[in-house]
Structures are given as structure tokens and as C-alpha cells.
Coordinates of C-alpha atoms and ligand atoms in Angstrom, one line a residue:
X1 CA 102.0 -104.5 -64.7
X2 CA 103.9 -106.1 -66.7
X3 CA 105.4 -109.4 -65.5
X4 CA 108.4 -111.5 -66.6
X5 CA 108.4 -115.4 -65.3
X6 CA 111.7 -116.2 -63.9
X7 CA 110.4 -119.6 -61.9
X8 CA 107.8 -121.6 -62.9
X9 CA 106.3 -124.8 -60.4
X10 CA 105.5 -127.6 -61.6
X11 CA 103.2 -129.4 -59.1
X12 CA 101.0 -133.2 -59.5
X13 CA 97.8 -130.9 -58.8
X14 CA 97.9 -129.5 -62.2
X15 CA 97.0 -133.3 -63.3
X16 CA 93.7 -133.0 -62.2
X17 CA 93.4 -129.6 -63.7
X18 CA 93.9 -131.4 -67.1
X19 CA 91.0 -133.6 -66.6
X20 CA 87.3 -132.8 -66.8
X21 CA 86.4 -135.4 -63.8
X22 CA 84.9 -133.4 -60.9
X23 CA 87.7 -131.8 -58.0
X24 CA 88.1 -129.4 -56.1
X25 CA 89.2 -126.5 -59.2
X26 CA 87.5 -126.4 -62.4
X27 CA 89.5 -127.5 -65.1
X28 CA 91.6 -126.0 -67.4
X29 CA 90.1 -125.2 -71.1
X30 CA 91.7 -126.0 -74.1
X31 CA 93.2 -122.6 -76.0
X32 CA 93.8 -121.2 -71.8
X33 CA 97.0 -121.0 -70.5
X34 CA 97.9 -123.6 -67.8
X35 CA 97.8 -122.6 -64.5
X36 CA 100.5 -122.4 -62.3
X37 CA 102.4 -120.3 -59.7
X38 CA 105.7 -118.7 -60.6
X39 CA 107.9 -115.8 -59.5
X40 CA 108.3 -113.0 -61.2
X41 CA 109.9 -110.0 -62.0
X42 CA 108.2 -106.5 -62.6
X43 CA 108.8 -104.9 -65.7
X44 CA 106.2 -102.0 -66.1
X45 CA 103.8 -100.9 -63.5
X46 CA 101.3 -98.5 -63.0
X47 CA 99.9 -100.8 -59.9
X48 CA 100.3 -99.1 -56.7
X49 CA 102.8 -101.2 -54.4
X50 CA 104.7 -102.7 -57.4
X51 CA 107.8 -101.3 -58.5
X52 CA 109.2 -101.9 -61.6
X53 CA 112.6 -104.9 -60.4
X54 CA 110.6 -106.3 -57.8
X55 CA 110.4 -110.3 -57.4
X56 CA 106.0 -111.1 -57.1
X57 CA 104.7 -114.4 -56.2
X58 CA 102.4 -114.7 -59.0
X59 CA 99.6 -117.4 -60.7
X60 CA 101.0 -116.3 -64.1
X61 CA 100.9 -120.1 -65.1
X62 CA 102.9 -121.6 -68.1
X63 CA 103.7 -118.5 -70.2
X64 CA 106.5 -116.4 -70.2
X65 CA 105.3 -112.9 -69.3
X66 CA 102.1 -111.5 -67.7
X67 CA 99.3 -108.8 -67.7
X68 CA 98.3 -108.5 -64.0
X69 CA 96.5 -106.1 -62.3
X70 CA 98.5 -106.9 -59.0
X71 CA 94.8 -109.4 -57.8
X72 CA 96.7 -112.4 -55.9
X73 CA 99.7 -111.2 -56.5
X74 CA 102.4 -111.3 -53.4
X75 CA 105.2 -108.7 -53.5
X76 CA 108.4 -110.3 -52.2
X77 CA 110.6 -107.8 -52.1
X78 CA 113.1 -106.0 -54.3
X79 CA 116.3 -108.3 -53.3
X80 CA 116.0 -112.2 -52.8
X81 CA 118.4 -114.3 -51.9
X82 CA 116.5 -117.8 -53.1
X83 CA 113.7 -116.3 -55.1
X84 CA 111.9 -119.7 -56.5
X85 CA 112.1 -120.7 -52.7
X86 CA 108.6 -119.2 -52.5
X87 CA 107.5 -121.9 -54.7
X88 CA 108.8 -125.1 -53.0
X89 CA 109.8 -124.8 -49.3
X90 CA 108.6 -121.4 -48.3
X91 CA 105.7 -121.4 -50.5
X92 CA 102.8 -124.1 -51.2
X93 CA 104.4 -127.2 -50.7
X94 CA 106.2 -126.4 -47.0
X95 CA 102.8 -125.2 -46.0
X96 CA 101.2 -128.7 -46.5
X97 CA 103.8 -130.2 -45.1
X98 CA 104.2 -127.7 -41.9
X99 CA 100.3 -127.5 -41.4
X100 CA 99.3 -131.3 -42.2
X101 CA 102.0 -132.8 -40.1
X102 CA 101.6 -130.8 -37.4
X103 CA 98.1 -129.9 -37.1
X104 CA 96.5 -133.4 -38.0
X105 CA 99.1 -135.3 -37.9
X106 CA 100.0 -134.2 -34.6
X107 CA 103.2 -135.9 -33.8
X108 CA 104.7 -136.4 -30.7
X109 CA 108.2 -137.6 -29.8
X110 CA 109.0 -140.4 -29.7
X111 CA 106.3 -141.8 -31.7
X112 CA 106.6 -143.5 -35.5
X113 CA 106.1 -141.4 -38.6
X114 CA 106.0 -143.0 -42.5
X115 CA 106.2 -140.0 -45.0
X116 CA 106.1 -141.0 -48.5
X117 CA 107.4 -139.4 -51.8
X118 CA 109.6 -138.4 -49.1
X119 CA 112.3 -136.1 -50.9
X120 CA 110.2 -134.4 -53.1
X121 CA 109.2 -130.8 -52.4
X122 CA 106.4 -132.2 -49.3
X123 CA 107.7 -135.3 -48.0
X124 CA 111.0 -133.8 -47.3
X125 CA 109.9 -131.3 -45.2
X126 CA 106.9 -133.4 -43.1
X127 CA 110.3 -136.1 -42.7
X128 CA 112.7 -132.9 -41.3
X129 CA 109.7 -131.6 -38.9
X130 CA 108.8 -134.9 -37.8
X131 CA 112.6 -135.1 -36.9
X132 CA 112.6 -131.6 -35.3
X133 CA 109.4 -132.6 -33.3
X134 CA 111.7 -136.0 -31.8
X135 CA 110.2 -138.5 -34.1
X136 CA 111.3 -141.7 -35.1
X137 CA 111.0 -140.9 -39.2
X138 CA 111.1 -143.3 -42.3
X139 CA 110.2 -142.8 -45.3
X140 CA 109.5 -143.8 -48.6
X141 CA 111.0 -143.1 -52.2
X142 CA 111.4 -144.6 -55.5
X143 CA 115.2 -145.7 -55.4
X144 CA 118.4 -146.5 -53.8
X145 CA 120.1 -143.0 -54.8
X146 CA 116.7 -141.2 -53.2
X147 CA 116.7 -143.5 -49.7
X148 CA 120.1 -142.7 -49.5
X149 CA 119.9 -138.9 -49.7
X150 CA 116.6 -139.4 -46.9
X151 CA 119.0 -140.9 -45.0
X152 CA 122.2 -139.0 -45.0
X153 CA 121.2 -135.5 -45.7
X154 CA 117.8 -135.4 -44.9
X155 CA 118.4 -137.2 -41.2
X156 CA 115.6 -139.2 -41.4
X157 CA 116.3 -142.8 -39.6
X158 CA 115.3 -144.9 -42.5
X159 CA 114.1 -145.0 -45.9
X160 CA 112.7 -147.7 -47.8
X161 CA 112.0 -147.7 -52.0
X162 CA 108.5 -148.6 -53.2
X163 CA 109.7 -150.3 -56.0
X164 CA 111.4 -153.3 -53.5
X165 CA 109.3 -156.1 -53.9
X166 CA 109.9 -157.1 -50.3
X167 CA 108.5 -153.4 -49.3
X168 CA 106.1 -154.7 -46.2
X169 CA 108.6 -157.0 -44.7
X170 CA 111.3 -154.0 -44.7
X171 CA 108.6 -151.5 -43.6
X172 CA 107.2 -153.8 -40.5
X173 CA 111.3 -154.2 -39.0
X174 CA 111.9 -149.8 -40.4
X175 CA 108.9 -149.9 -37.9
X176 CA 109.5 -152.0 -34.7
X177 CA 106.9 -150.3 -33.0
X178 CA 103.7 -149.7 -35.2
X179 CA 103.1 -146.9 -37.0
X180 CA 101.7 -143.7 -35.1
X181 CA 101.4 -140.8 -37.9
X182 CA 101.4 -141.8 -42.4
X183 CA 101.3 -138.9 -44.3
X184 CA 99.5 -140.0 -47.2
X185 CA 100.4 -138.7 -50.6
X186 CA 101.0 -141.6 -53.0
X187 CA 98.5 -144.7 -52.5
X188 CA 98.9 -147.9 -54.2
X189 CA 101.8 -150.1 -52.5
X190 CA 102.5 -148.1 -50.0
X191 CA 99.6 -147.9 -48.4
X192 CA 99.2 -151.8 -48.9
X193 CA 102.3 -151.8 -46.6
X194 CA 101.1 -149.0 -44.5
X195 CA 97.9 -150.6 -43.1
X196 CA 98.6 -153.2 -41.2
X197 CA 101.0 -151.5 -39.2
X198 CA 98.9 -148.9 -38.2
X199 CA 99.2 -148.8 -34.3
X200 CA 95.4 -147.6 -32.2
X201 CA 94.5 -143.9 -32.9
X202 CA 97.0 -143.4 -35.5
X203 CA 96.6 -140.6 -37.7
X204 CA 96.6 -140.2 -41.3
X205 CA 96.8 -136.7 -43.0
X206 CA 95.3 -137.2 -46.3
X207 CA 97.4 -134.9 -48.3
X208 CA 97.8 -137.0 -52.1
X209 CA 97.2 -140.1 -54.4
X210 CA 99.8 -139.2 -56.7
X211 CA 100.3 -143.1 -57.4
X212 CA 96.5 -142.8 -59.1
X213 CA 96.8 -139.1 -60.5
X214 CA 97.2 -140.9 -63.9
X215 CA 93.9 -143.5 -63.3
X216 CA 91.0 -143.5 -65.3
X217 CA 89.2 -146.5 -64.1
X218 CA 89.1 -148.3 -60.9
X219 CA 92.3 -150.9 -60.3
X220 CA 91.6 -154.4 -61.3
X221 CA 91.3 -156.4 -58.5
X222 CA 88.8 -157.3 -55.4
X223 CA 86.8 -154.5 -53.7
X224 CA 88.9 -154.3 -50.1
X225 CA 86.7 -151.0 -49.2
X226 CA 85.4 -153.1 -46.1
X227 CA 88.2 -154.0 -45.2
X228 CA 90.3 -150.7 -45.4
X229 CA 87.6 -148.9 -43.3
X230 CA 87.5 -151.8 -40.8
X231 CA 90.6 -151.5 -39.6
X232 CA 90.7 -147.3 -39.1
X233 CA 87.2 -148.9 -37.4
X234 CA 89.6 -151.0 -35.5
X235 CA 92.3 -149.1 -34.9
X236 CA 90.5 -145.9 -34.7
X237 CA 92.5 -144.4 -37.3
X238 CA 91.9 -141.1 -37.9
X239 CA 92.2 -139.6 -41.6
X240 CA 91.6 -136.3 -42.9
X241 CA 92.1 -135.0 -45.8
X242 CA 93.1 -131.3 -46.8
X243 CA 93.2 -128.3 -49.6
X244 CA 96.3 -126.6 -48.2
X245 CA 95.3 -123.1 -48.6
X246 CA 91.3 -123.9 -48.7
X247 CA 91.6 -125.2 -45.2
X248 CA 94.9 -123.3 -43.9
X249 CA 95.4 -120.1 -46.0
X250 CA 95.5 -117.7 -42.5
X251 CA 98.1 -119.4 -40.9
X252 CA 100.0 -118.9 -44.1
X253 CA 102.3 -116.0 -42.2
X254 CA 103.3 -118.2 -38.9
X255 CA 104.2 -121.0 -41.3
X256 CA 106.9 -118.3 -43.5
X257 CA 108.7 -117.0 -40.8
X258 CA 108.7 -120.8 -38.8
X259 CA 109.9 -121.9 -42.0
X260 CA 112.4 -119.3 -43.0
X261 CA 113.8 -119.5 -38.7
X262 CA 114.2 -122.6 -39.1
X263 CA 115.6 -123.0 -42.8
X264 CA 118.1 -119.7 -41.5
X265 CA 119.2 -122.1 -38.1
X266 CA 120.4 -125.1 -40.8
X267 CA 117.5 -127.5 -39.1
X268 CA 115.9 -127.7 -42.2
X269 CA 117.4 -128.6 -46.1
X270 CA 115.8 -128.2 -49.2
X271 CA 117.1 -129.4 -52.5
X272 CA 115.3 -128.5 -56.0
X273 CA 115.3 -129.7 -59.4
X274 CA 115.0 -127.1 -61.8
X275 CA 115.0 -127.8 -65.5
X276 CA 116.0 -124.7 -68.2
X277 CA 113.4 -124.0 -70.8
X278 CA 109.8 -123.5 -70.9
X279 CA 109.6 -125.4 -73.3
X280 CA 110.5 -128.8 -71.0
X281 CA 107.8 -128.0 -68.8
X282 CA 105.4 -130.9 -69.9
X283 CA 108.3 -133.3 -70.2
X284 CA 109.2 -132.5 -66.8
X285 CA 105.8 -132.4 -65.8
X286 CA 105.1 -136.0 -67.1
X287 CA 108.0 -137.2 -65.2
X288 CA 106.8 -135.6 -62.0
X289 CA 103.7 -138.6 -62.0
X290 CA 106.8 -141.2 -62.6
X291 CA 109.0 -139.6 -59.8
X292 CA 111.5 -138.5 -62.0
X293 CA 112.2 -135.1 -60.3
X294 CA 114.9 -135.8 -57.1
X295 CA 113.4 -132.4 -55.3
X296 CA 111.1 -129.3 -55.5
X297 CA 110.5 -129.5 -60.0
X298 CA 110.7 -125.9 -60.9
X299 CA 111.0 -124.6 -64.2
X300 CA 113.9 -121.8 -65.1
X301 CA 112.3 -119.5 -67.8
X302 CA 113.9 -116.2 -68.0
X303 CA 117.0 -114.9 -66.2
X304 CA 116.6 -113.8 -62.6
X305 CA 118.4 -110.3 -63.6
X306 CA 115.6 -107.6 -64.3
Ligands
NAP401 N1 96.5 -130.9 -50.5 C1 96.9 -130.4 -50.6 O1 96.7 -129.2 -50.7 C2 98.4 -131.4 -51.3 C3 99.6 -129.6 -51.6 C4 100.5 -129.9 -52.3 C5 101.1 -130.9 -52.8 N2 100.0 -131.9 -52.6 C6 100.3 -133.4 -53.0 O2 101.7 -134.0 -52.0 C7 102.0 -135.2 -53.0 C8 103.6 -134.7 -53.2 O3 103.6 -133.2 -53.7 P1 104.9 -132.5 -54.1 O4 104.8 -131.4 -55.0 O5 106.2 -132.9 -52.9 O6 105.6 -133.1 -55.3 P2 107.0 -133.9 -55.0 O7 107.1 -135.0 -53.7 O8 108.1 -133.2 -55.4 O9 107.4 -135.0 -56.7 C9 106.6 -136.3 -57.0 C10 107.1 -137.4 -56.2 O10 105.8 -138.0 -56.3 C11 106.3 -139.9 -56.4 N3 105.9 -140.5 -57.3 C12 105.1 -140.1 -58.7 N4 104.3 -141.1 -58.7 C13 104.5 -142.6 -57.7 C14 103.9 -143.6 -57.1 N5 103.7 -143.8 -59.0 N6 104.2 -144.5 -56.5 C15 104.5 -143.9 -55.8 N7 105.3 -142.7 -55.7 C16 105.0 -142.1 -57.2 C17 107.7 -139.6 -56.8 O11 108.8 -139.9 -56.0 P3 109.6 -141.2 -55.4 O12 110.5 -141.4 -56.9 O13 109.7 -140.8 -54.2 O14 108.6 -142.2 -56.0 C18 108.2 -138.3 -57.6 O15 108.9 -137.7 -57.8 C19 101.1 -135.0 -54.0 O16 100.5 -136.5 -54.0 C20 100.4 -133.6 -54.3 O17 99.5 -133.7 -54.7 C21 98.4 -131.8 -51.6

């Protein structure tokens, strides 16, 4: 079948595909199409189960159209209210937030949850689900506008700017009972501020380290491995990395049902940052690694109508 790309998702993992350092997936070779999830429309089909006009979730990559034999393509149906949501809230990032928080973080009512990259595709969902579970939620985000949004729109109890030199002191004030769950997506100064506040038996879903994706060598300064590992040991902290579809793929249906119901009931809010034109994808992707996006970053590649 012939698929026409309507929305292309831009995600931090793509940085790893542009590097030949060892990773859980091989890099994209020079000359290949850059990988990426898309929401596309079927323009012509000889594949059973796919008709012209259907919306599909596909791995078409950074291109305007793609030929597909249907393998790994998910039919979303002919009518969709929010087609691009399949790349965010109802897709991979929402699923990452849901499983990482609930299965690894195991938040209990009354506990304090700190979430990094708090207004992004993953973080905004982590914080809202933690609120639904009755937790105190403190976000960390880049800039006053994002922090205001996290509190006023997403309902977090507090949100702190990671550019503030007083982050450590401010985080300690915002977490008077310490931190029970830290949803880690960033590393850097955010992790440094969190470490001293971790409670006994705290959990850290280790989702990402975006502050370090552009690093090409070890950060300068003393080796702090012993201090960090010693803190984990003494406070009996559980840290678990995860790669969402490798670890939880079989639970995607369950997640979609629950998240769609929460969204329909107005319990979860969702914000997108839509960039127009495939030619702007590289610039938008570079911006993602610097916090220029505000909400889930997608590129509108073509028009929605068939
Ligand atoms: N393990 C998995 O299976 C899995 C799956 C999906 C995503 N992830 C990870 O989850 C994290 C969030 O992904 P996302 O798709 O939701 O992206 P996102 O949060 O929508 O966008 C990335 C955000 O990261 C923050 N950031 C970028 N550079 C930073 C820096 N140097 N220091 C502090 N914050 C920085 C920025 O927010 P601020 O402006 O607020 O700083 C930026 O908006 C990433 O680490 C990603 O790799 C992991």
C-alpha cells in the first residue's frame, strides 16, 4: 500500500539513532531514511485489512510517503477525532509514562512524586496520573511559563525551573516529606537536586537522560559513582531502566483503554507543539534537545483530508 504521511512524531530516542555508540537499537545508516513514527493515510492498498482513506500508525520515518506491505502498521480506522494523539498521549510517550510510573514507580496515595521534563509528552502524563493516584506531585521544567502551566493547567502541586541556581533548596522546600518516586528523564542538575531528598525505599523509573544525549565524552569533575551508589544502598532505592515496547509491549491495549477513558472523562489534559512542514523537522528536533518544545512535538507533513 501507499501511505501518505500526515503527522511525524519527533522523539528524543532519535538522537541515539544518529550515533554509532552501542545502544539497544542500531543506528540509521548514512543515506537511509531517518526513522520515526507517523500517522499516515492509506492512498492505495493491495493489503488485506487496509482501505483507501484509513488512518494508520506506521513507522514511515521522515518522508512524505512510504510503500508498505502492512507489517508493523496499525489500522486506526477511517474516522479519528485527534489523529496525531496516536503519537503522544495515546501512543508511545503516554504508554511510557503509564507503565514507568505505575509498574516501576508504584506510587501510593500520600507519597511525593517528582517528575522531570514535567510538561513534555511523557512527564505531563506521569504527573497527572500520579495526581489521580493521590500523590503530591512536584514537577521540574524549563522556565516560568512551563512551570505555571504544570501547576495551573495540569494540577501539579508545585513545579520548579531547572535553570534556577537555587533548585536544590527550592526542591527541598517543595518536598518537605522527601521524595518517594523520582521519574527520571533528564539527569544533570535535576538528578543532583533529587538525590539528597530520596526517602528510604524510594523508586526511580529510569526513563531517559536527555540532558546527556549530546554528550560525546564524560562530564568533567570528580567521579561520583561511589556517592550515588552509596546513597542508593543506604536508602535501599530501587532504580530500574526500561525500554517501553521491549518491556511492556503486551500491555499496550490495556493502556490505550485506560488512557482513552481518562481523557474522555477530562481527567488527563494534553498539549501538542505542532510544527508545519517536513523541511522544519531537523530544526524542531534540535530544539527538542534544548527544551524549545512546549508539549508533545509533532510535525504536520501533509493535510488531514484524503
Ligand atoms: N525508556 C523509554 O522507553 C522512553 C520512551 C519515551 C521517552 N523516553 C524518554 O523520556 C524523556 C522525555 O521524552 P518526551 O518524548 O516526553 O520529550 P519531551 O519531554 O516532550 O521533550 C524533551 C524535554 O526535555 C527537556 N530537556 C531537554 N534538554 C534538557 C536538559 N539539558 N536539561 C533538562 N531538561 C532538558 C525539555 O523540557 P524543559 O524545557 O522542561 O527542560 C524538553 O522539552 C526523554 O529522556 C526520552 O528519551 C524514554
